């Protein structure tokens, strides 16, 4: 039952975690002040260095993995391991990378007729997709066939709940997702957007909450509302943040105080690709729950 689980670096997990879980990865690309880099899971740049640049309002942009890069990446895996591949992509509601990966997989069929490459549009982002990939890897390790795991992934990807908030609107204004007027008013009145990822994998604003403490608590309130079995939930729970560790730890401690069956909540940095769009001050909470709805 051996096969390769693969993903993009936009799952925002640590390099050590990928290696321990035997998950392969390919890096997105980002630009800081005109210079291009590949997201390499903080190997060549520390989170502090990156987010210091972000706080200085560096000019940023990102680019997905190209079809040619996917072809080279998949070919390398096939040549090294001679195993089938299950690759999980960043949500199509955020990026077109799933089309590139699918095109590459289709092009390699003739060259590797005895191998299969399955591509999943996760409809997830950041460490939410990381949580999803971990579940898939666990099924592989339990001996479940690749076709069954692929079908399970397609059926259950909307079970991963994503709840975000941001206490710094600088990059939301810079990227045009929040108007300058709304941003100024939000700053004056300490208004923080509460967001989630929709059923179609898009980041949407659900409400606007006044004060940071209230919006951080709102993340946990949403978990209580949507997690499987409510406060009895004992499944995986991850947190990611864009250089606001105190806020992430506040959310973690609040979850642990309410959800008594949860023993551990890993906290990860939001990676360079997604961090280019969120800026600093974003905290996200991920868990398994009822299938995502539009509101």
mmCIF file of C-alpha atoms in Angstrom:
data_model
loop_
_atom_site.group_PDB
_atom_site.id
_atom_site.type_symbol
_atom_site.label_atom_id
_atom_site.label_comp_id
_atom_site.label_asym_id
_atom_site.label_seq_id
_atom_site.Cartn_x
_atom_site.Cartn_y
_atom_site.Cartn_z
ATOM 1 C CA UNK A 1 0.000 0.000 0.000
ATOM 2 C CA UNK A 2 3.010 2.308 -0.195
ATOM 3 C CA UNK A 3 2.549 5.537 -2.150
ATOM 4 C CA UNK A 4 3.668 9.148 -1.955
ATOM 5 C CA UNK A 5 1.732 11.883 -0.170
ATOM 6 C CA UNK A 6 2.694 15.272 -1.540
ATOM 7 C CA UNK A 7 1.609 18.875 -1.072
ATOM 8 C CA UNK A 8 2.587 22.512 -1.608
ATOM 9 C CA UNK A 9 4.430 24.598 0.981
ATOM 10 C CA UNK A 10 1.221 26.607 1.444
ATOM 11 C CA UNK A 11 0.181 23.976 3.998
ATOM 12 C CA UNK A 12 2.312 26.064 6.406
ATOM 13 C CA UNK A 13 3.857 23.272 8.450
ATOM 14 C CA UNK A 14 7.462 22.874 9.524
ATOM 15 C CA UNK A 15 10.113 21.089 7.454
ATOM 16 C CA UNK A 16 10.698 18.737 10.390
ATOM 17 C CA UNK A 17 7.016 17.833 10.444
ATOM 18 C CA UNK A 18 6.961 16.983 6.739
ATOM 19 C CA UNK A 19 10.031 14.783 7.142
ATOM 20 C CA UNK A 20 8.703 12.974 10.202
ATOM 21 C CA UNK A 21 5.348 12.306 8.520
ATOM 22 C CA UNK A 22 7.015 11.302 5.218
ATOM 23 C CA UNK A 23 5.225 14.001 3.230
ATOM 24 C CA UNK A 24 6.897 15.430 0.108
ATOM 25 C CA UNK A 25 6.503 19.086 -0.820
ATOM 26 C CA UNK A 26 7.046 21.639 -3.562
ATOM 27 C CA UNK A 27 7.563 25.355 -2.979
ATOM 28 C CA UNK A 28 5.509 28.295 -4.172
ATOM 29 C CA UNK A 29 7.319 31.549 -5.057
ATOM 30 C CA UNK A 30 7.178 35.018 -3.550
ATOM 31 C CA UNK A 31 8.695 38.419 -4.273
ATOM 32 C CA UNK A 32 9.972 40.925 -1.698
ATOM 33 C CA UNK A 33 10.829 44.400 -3.003
ATOM 34 C CA UNK A 34 11.465 43.119 -6.510
ATOM 35 C CA UNK A 35 13.539 40.040 -5.623
ATOM 36 C CA UNK A 36 12.123 36.565 -6.174
ATOM 37 C CA UNK A 37 12.420 33.681 -3.697
ATOM 38 C CA UNK A 38 11.100 30.147 -3.348
ATOM 39 C CA UNK A 39 9.166 29.219 -0.232
ATOM 40 C CA UNK A 40 11.483 26.658 1.376
ATOM 41 C CA UNK A 41 9.883 26.289 4.807
ATOM 42 C CA UNK A 42 12.090 28.862 6.540
ATOM 43 C CA UNK A 43 15.364 27.197 5.561
ATOM 44 C CA UNK A 44 16.883 30.287 3.945
ATOM 45 C CA UNK A 45 14.947 33.013 5.764
ATOM 46 C CA UNK A 46 13.733 33.184 9.350
ATOM 47 C CA UNK A 47 10.149 34.132 10.214
ATOM 48 C CA UNK A 48 11.504 37.164 12.104
ATOM 49 C CA UNK A 49 13.368 38.437 9.053
ATOM 50 C CA UNK A 50 10.376 37.888 6.780
ATOM 51 C CA UNK A 51 7.830 39.546 9.051
ATOM 52 C CA UNK A 52 10.154 42.446 9.825
ATOM 53 C CA UNK A 53 10.117 43.111 6.070
ATOM 54 C CA UNK A 54 6.335 42.779 6.056
ATOM 55 C CA UNK A 55 5.986 45.278 8.913
ATOM 56 C CA UNK A 56 8.070 47.688 6.848
ATOM 57 C CA UNK A 57 5.380 47.304 4.126
ATOM 58 C CA UNK A 58 7.694 45.650 1.616
ATOM 59 C CA UNK A 59 6.295 45.313 -1.890
ATOM 60 C CA UNK A 60 5.153 41.695 -2.163
ATOM 61 C CA UNK A 61 3.674 39.338 -4.689
ATOM 62 C CA UNK A 62 3.426 35.575 -5.090
ATOM 63 C CA UNK A 63 3.305 33.027 -7.900
ATOM 64 C CA UNK A 64 2.112 29.455 -7.974
ATOM 65 C CA UNK A 65 4.025 26.410 -9.130
ATOM 66 C CA UNK A 66 4.060 26.207 -12.941
ATOM 67 C CA UNK A 67 3.073 23.195 -15.052
ATOM 68 C CA UNK A 68 6.716 22.682 -16.005
ATOM 69 C CA UNK A 69 7.821 22.732 -12.365
ATOM 70 C CA UNK A 70 5.146 20.177 -11.482
ATOM 71 C CA UNK A 71 6.264 17.937 -14.338
ATOM 72 C CA UNK A 72 9.873 18.021 -13.107
ATOM 73 C CA UNK A 73 8.783 17.511 -9.494
ATOM 74 C CA UNK A 74 6.470 14.575 -10.226
ATOM 75 C CA UNK A 75 9.036 12.968 -12.557
ATOM 76 C CA UNK A 76 11.694 13.196 -9.869
ATOM 77 C CA UNK A 77 9.420 11.461 -7.349
ATOM 78 C CA UNK A 78 8.444 8.762 -9.845
ATOM 79 C CA UNK A 79 12.053 8.077 -10.768
ATOM 80 C CA UNK A 80 13.245 7.962 -7.150
ATOM 81 C CA UNK A 81 10.443 5.939 -5.614
ATOM 82 C CA UNK A 82 8.527 4.272 -8.474
ATOM 83 C CA UNK A 83 5.301 4.715 -6.496
ATOM 84 C CA UNK A 84 1.942 6.340 -7.186
ATOM 85 C CA UNK A 85 1.438 9.932 -6.005
ATOM 86 C CA UNK A 86 -1.409 11.628 -4.151
ATOM 87 C CA UNK A 87 -0.824 15.393 -4.336
ATOM 88 C CA UNK A 88 -2.895 17.884 -2.349
ATOM 89 C CA UNK A 89 -3.119 21.461 -3.675
ATOM 90 C CA UNK A 90 -3.904 24.824 -2.151
ATOM 91 C CA UNK A 91 -7.586 25.732 -2.549
ATOM 92 C CA UNK A 92 -8.739 26.612 -6.062
ATOM 93 C CA UNK A 93 -10.624 29.486 -4.460
ATOM 94 C CA UNK A 94 -7.252 31.094 -3.728
ATOM 95 C CA UNK A 95 -4.919 29.815 -6.455
ATOM 96 C CA UNK A 96 -4.986 28.084 -9.842
ATOM 97 C CA UNK A 97 -2.214 25.690 -8.825
ATOM 98 C CA UNK A 98 -4.572 22.688 -8.941
ATOM 99 C CA UNK A 99 -4.978 23.241 -12.696
ATOM 100 C CA UNK A 100 -1.195 23.267 -13.147
ATOM 101 C CA UNK A 101 -0.724 20.097 -11.091
ATOM 102 C CA UNK A 102 -3.561 18.336 -12.916
ATOM 103 C CA UNK A 103 -2.159 19.317 -16.311
ATOM 104 C CA UNK A 104 1.276 17.994 -15.345
ATOM 105 C CA UNK A 105 -0.207 14.712 -14.096
ATOM 106 C CA UNK A 106 -2.110 14.271 -17.366
ATOM 107 C CA UNK A 107 1.021 14.948 -19.443
ATOM 108 C CA UNK A 108 2.990 12.274 -17.569
ATOM 109 C CA UNK A 109 0.482 9.469 -18.183
ATOM 110 C CA UNK A 110 2.084 8.258 -21.408
ATOM 111 C CA UNK A 111 5.624 8.413 -20.026
ATOM 112 C CA UNK A 112 4.672 6.484 -16.858
ATOM 113 C CA UNK A 113 1.737 4.250 -17.868
ATOM 114 C CA UNK A 114 2.118 2.014 -14.809
ATOM 115 C CA UNK A 115 1.933 4.857 -12.313
ATOM 116 C CA UNK A 116 -0.968 7.016 -11.120
ATOM 117 C CA UNK A 117 -0.927 10.647 -10.015
ATOM 118 C CA UNK A 118 -4.024 11.784 -8.119
ATOM 119 C CA UNK A 119 -4.478 15.539 -7.598
ATOM 120 C CA UNK A 120 -6.824 16.878 -4.901
ATOM 121 C CA UNK A 121 -8.158 20.425 -4.735
ATOM 122 C CA UNK A 122 -8.091 20.712 -0.948
ATOM 123 C CA UNK A 123 -10.407 23.733 -0.717
ATOM 124 C CA UNK A 124 -8.191 24.445 2.311
ATOM 125 C CA UNK A 125 -5.448 26.936 3.092
ATOM 126 C CA UNK A 126 -2.447 27.401 5.374
ATOM 127 C CA UNK A 127 -2.284 24.946 8.286
ATOM 128 C CA UNK A 128 -5.890 23.957 7.565
ATOM 129 C CA UNK A 129 -4.579 22.206 4.469
ATOM 130 C CA UNK A 130 -1.736 20.958 6.660
ATOM 131 C CA UNK A 131 -4.243 19.327 8.991
ATOM 132 C CA UNK A 132 -5.975 17.813 5.964
ATOM 133 C CA UNK A 133 -2.704 16.432 4.560
ATOM 134 C CA UNK A 134 -1.844 14.931 7.955
ATOM 135 C CA UNK A 135 -5.159 13.052 8.002
ATOM 136 C CA UNK A 136 -4.436 11.716 4.517
ATOM 137 C CA UNK A 137 -0.937 10.618 5.547
ATOM 138 C CA UNK A 138 -2.383 8.794 8.561
ATOM 139 C CA UNK A 139 -4.688 6.835 6.264
ATOM 140 C CA UNK A 140 -1.752 5.893 4.045
ATOM 141 C CA UNK A 141 0.205 4.758 7.100
ATOM 142 C CA UNK A 142 -2.778 2.660 8.215
ATOM 143 C CA UNK A 143 -2.558 0.759 4.926
ATOM 144 C CA UNK A 144 -5.541 2.228 3.076
ATOM 145 C CA UNK A 145 -5.209 2.058 -0.730
ATOM 146 C CA UNK A 146 -4.526 5.260 -2.627
ATOM 147 C CA UNK A 147 -7.852 5.157 -4.510
ATOM 148 C CA UNK A 148 -9.809 4.888 -1.263
ATOM 149 C CA UNK A 149 -7.841 7.703 0.350
ATOM 150 C CA UNK A 150 -8.331 9.913 -2.724
ATOM 151 C CA UNK A 151 -12.094 9.290 -2.602
ATOM 152 C CA UNK A 152 -12.151 9.981 1.139
ATOM 153 C CA UNK A 153 -10.281 13.257 0.592
ATOM 154 C CA UNK A 154 -12.735 14.393 -2.062
ATOM 155 C CA UNK A 155 -15.665 13.569 0.204
ATOM 156 C CA UNK A 156 -14.346 15.087 3.430
ATOM 157 C CA UNK A 157 -12.246 18.127 2.471
ATOM 158 C CA UNK A 158 -15.013 20.548 3.465
ATOM 159 C CA UNK A 159 -14.993 19.093 6.991
ATOM 160 C CA UNK A 160 -11.857 21.110 7.792
ATOM 161 C CA UNK A 161 -13.034 24.308 9.459
ATOM 162 C CA UNK A 162 -10.922 27.464 9.057
ATOM 163 C CA UNK A 163 -11.499 30.528 11.232
ATOM 164 C CA UNK A 164 -9.225 33.562 10.871
ATOM 165 C CA UNK A 165 -8.985 37.020 12.313
ATOM 166 C CA UNK A 166 -6.657 39.926 11.665
ATOM 167 C CA UNK A 167 -5.715 42.711 14.020
ATOM 168 C CA UNK A 168 -3.539 44.525 11.466
ATOM 169 C CA UNK A 169 -5.278 45.595 8.262
ATOM 170 C CA UNK A 170 -2.204 47.090 6.569
ATOM 171 C CA UNK A 171 -1.812 44.375 3.954
ATOM 172 C CA UNK A 172 -5.537 43.907 3.495
ATOM 173 C CA UNK A 173 -5.661 47.598 2.567
ATOM 174 C CA UNK A 174 -2.491 47.316 0.478
ATOM 175 C CA UNK A 175 -3.917 44.362 -1.445
ATOM 176 C CA UNK A 176 -7.259 46.054 -2.030
ATOM 177 C CA UNK A 177 -9.268 43.600 0.092
ATOM 178 C CA UNK A 178 -10.149 46.421 2.519
ATOM 179 C CA UNK A 179 -10.661 50.016 1.399
ATOM 180 C CA UNK A 180 -8.451 52.739 2.859
ATOM 181 C CA UNK A 181 -11.446 54.417 4.452
ATOM 182 C CA UNK A 182 -12.633 51.184 6.061
ATOM 183 C CA UNK A 183 -9.090 50.482 7.180
ATOM 184 C CA UNK A 184 -8.701 53.853 8.855
ATOM 185 C CA UNK A 185 -12.080 53.542 10.576
ATOM 186 C CA UNK A 186 -11.242 49.979 11.591
ATOM 187 C CA UNK A 187 -7.972 51.142 13.129
ATOM 188 C CA UNK A 188 -9.624 53.945 15.075
ATOM 189 C CA UNK A 189 -12.379 51.748 16.479
ATOM 190 C CA UNK A 190 -10.284 48.565 16.808
ATOM 191 C CA UNK A 191 -12.499 46.673 14.374
ATOM 192 C CA UNK A 192 -11.114 43.272 13.372
ATOM 193 C CA UNK A 193 -12.542 41.091 10.581
ATOM 194 C CA UNK A 194 -13.591 37.549 11.474
ATOM 195 C CA UNK A 195 -13.112 35.339 8.397
ATOM 196 C CA UNK A 196 -13.459 31.764 7.274
ATOM 197 C CA UNK A 197 -12.878 29.650 4.178
ATOM 198 C CA UNK A 198 -16.080 29.055 2.233
ATOM 199 C CA UNK A 199 -17.311 25.742 0.750
ATOM 200 C CA UNK A 200 -15.709 26.800 -2.548
ATOM 201 C CA UNK A 201 -12.395 27.468 -0.826
ATOM 202 C CA UNK A 202 -12.498 31.271 -0.823
ATOM 203 C CA UNK A 203 -11.524 33.501 2.072
ATOM 204 C CA UNK A 204 -14.605 35.485 3.133
ATOM 205 C CA UNK A 205 -15.349 38.013 5.874
ATOM 206 C CA UNK A 206 -18.115 36.747 8.146
ATOM 207 C CA UNK A 207 -18.361 39.650 10.576
ATOM 208 C CA UNK A 208 -16.487 42.599 12.033
ATOM 209 C CA UNK A 209 -15.680 42.439 15.723
ATOM 210 C CA UNK A 210 -14.586 45.348 17.880
ATOM 211 C CA UNK A 211 -11.346 44.791 19.861
ATOM 212 C CA UNK A 212 -8.702 42.142 19.477
ATOM 213 C CA UNK A 213 -9.638 40.205 22.595
ATOM 214 C CA UNK A 214 -13.225 39.764 21.435
ATOM 215 C CA UNK A 215 -12.294 38.600 17.945
ATOM 216 C CA UNK A 216 -9.802 36.068 19.333
ATOM 217 C CA UNK A 217 -12.523 34.726 21.609
ATOM 218 C CA UNK A 218 -14.866 34.629 18.611
ATOM 219 C CA UNK A 219 -12.554 32.110 16.927
ATOM 220 C CA UNK A 220 -13.065 29.727 19.837
ATOM 221 C CA UNK A 221 -16.811 30.426 19.909
ATOM 222 C CA UNK A 222 -16.958 29.311 16.272
ATOM 223 C CA UNK A 223 -15.114 26.135 17.180
ATOM 224 C CA UNK A 224 -17.663 25.413 19.887
ATOM 225 C CA UNK A 225 -20.461 25.926 17.335
ATOM 226 C CA UNK A 226 -18.982 23.898 14.487
ATOM 227 C CA UNK A 227 -16.612 21.233 15.867
ATOM 228 C CA UNK A 228 -17.733 17.609 15.770
ATOM 229 C CA UNK A 229 -19.407 16.845 19.142
ATOM 230 C CA UNK A 230 -19.063 20.462 20.290
ATOM 231 C CA UNK A 231 -17.099 20.767 23.519
ATOM 232 C CA UNK A 232 -16.563 16.991 23.492
ATOM 233 C CA UNK A 233 -14.417 17.315 20.363
ATOM 234 C CA UNK A 234 -11.214 15.285 20.625
ATOM 235 C CA UNK A 235 -9.868 15.518 17.077
ATOM 236 C CA UNK A 236 -6.945 17.473 15.647
ATOM 237 C CA UNK A 237 -6.719 21.206 16.203
ATOM 238 C CA UNK A 238 -4.015 23.446 14.700
ATOM 239 C CA UNK A 239 -3.254 27.155 14.948
ATOM 240 C CA UNK A 240 -1.210 29.346 12.624
ATOM 241 C CA UNK A 241 -0.208 32.983 12.985
ATOM 242 C CA UNK A 242 1.638 35.744 11.167
ATOM 243 C CA UNK A 243 4.151 36.760 13.830
ATOM 244 C CA UNK A 244 1.736 37.343 16.703
ATOM 245 C CA UNK A 245 2.596 34.388 18.910
ATOM 246 C CA UNK A 246 1.007 35.875 22.040
ATOM 247 C CA UNK A 247 -2.370 36.048 20.296
ATOM 248 C CA UNK A 248 -1.953 32.490 18.990
ATOM 249 C CA UNK A 249 -1.116 31.248 22.488
ATOM 250 C CA UNK A 250 -4.134 33.102 23.906
ATOM 251 C CA UNK A 251 -6.375 31.207 21.470
ATOM 252 C CA UNK A 252 -4.632 27.912 22.219
ATOM 253 C CA UNK A 253 -5.053 28.322 25.963
ATOM 254 C CA UNK A 254 -8.706 29.255 25.564
ATOM 255 C CA UNK A 255 -9.371 26.182 23.414
ATOM 256 C CA UNK A 256 -7.614 23.908 25.913
ATOM 257 C CA UNK A 257 -9.619 25.392 28.787
ATOM 258 C CA UNK A 258 -12.924 24.704 27.010
ATOM 259 C CA UNK A 259 -12.246 21.495 25.096
ATOM 260 C CA UNK A 260 -11.079 19.146 27.836
ATOM 261 C CA UNK A 261 -10.433 16.188 25.520
ATOM 262 C CA UNK A 262 -7.860 18.068 23.431
ATOM 263 C CA UNK A 263 -4.380 17.535 24.852
ATOM 264 C CA UNK A 264 -2.146 19.335 22.384
ATOM 265 C CA UNK A 265 -2.472 22.111 19.795
ATOM 266 C CA UNK A 266 0.523 22.718 17.531
ATOM 267 C CA UNK A 267 1.161 26.337 16.536
ATOM 268 C CA UNK A 268 2.788 27.162 13.196
ATOM 269 C CA UNK A 269 3.922 30.325 11.465
ATOM 270 C CA UNK A 270 1.883 31.339 8.447
ATOM 271 C CA UNK A 271 4.384 30.798 5.649
ATOM 272 C CA UNK A 272 5.893 33.274 3.235
ATOM 273 C CA UNK A 273 3.390 32.734 0.419
ATOM 274 C CA UNK A 274 0.240 33.353 2.427
ATOM 275 C CA UNK A 275 2.026 35.819 4.713
ATOM 276 C CA UNK A 276 2.635 38.077 1.701
ATOM 277 C CA UNK A 277 -1.135 38.547 1.532
ATOM 278 C CA UNK A 278 -2.167 38.559 5.197
ATOM 279 C CA UNK A 279 0.626 40.716 6.572
ATOM 280 C CA UNK A 280 1.201 40.541 10.325
ATOM 281 C CA UNK A 281 -1.420 40.105 13.035
ATOM 282 C CA UNK A 282 -3.406 37.186 11.617
ATOM 283 C CA UNK A 283 -4.395 34.206 13.774
ATOM 284 C CA UNK A 284 -6.138 31.141 12.362
ATOM 285 C CA UNK A 285 -7.803 28.189 14.098
ATOM 286 C CA UNK A 286 -8.411 24.859 12.325
ATOM 287 C CA UNK A 287 -10.356 21.771 13.355
ATOM 288 C CA UNK A 288 -12.779 19.168 12.007
ATOM 289 C CA UNK A 289 -16.453 20.002 12.079
ATOM 290 C CA UNK A 290 -19.706 20.152 10.191
ATOM 291 C CA UNK A 291 -19.384 20.665 6.468
ATOM 292 C CA UNK A 292 -18.579 24.288 5.707
ATOM 293 C CA UNK A 293 -21.445 26.591 4.812
ATOM 294 C CA UNK A 294 -21.572 30.017 3.216
ATOM 295 C CA UNK A 295 -22.216 31.806 6.495
#
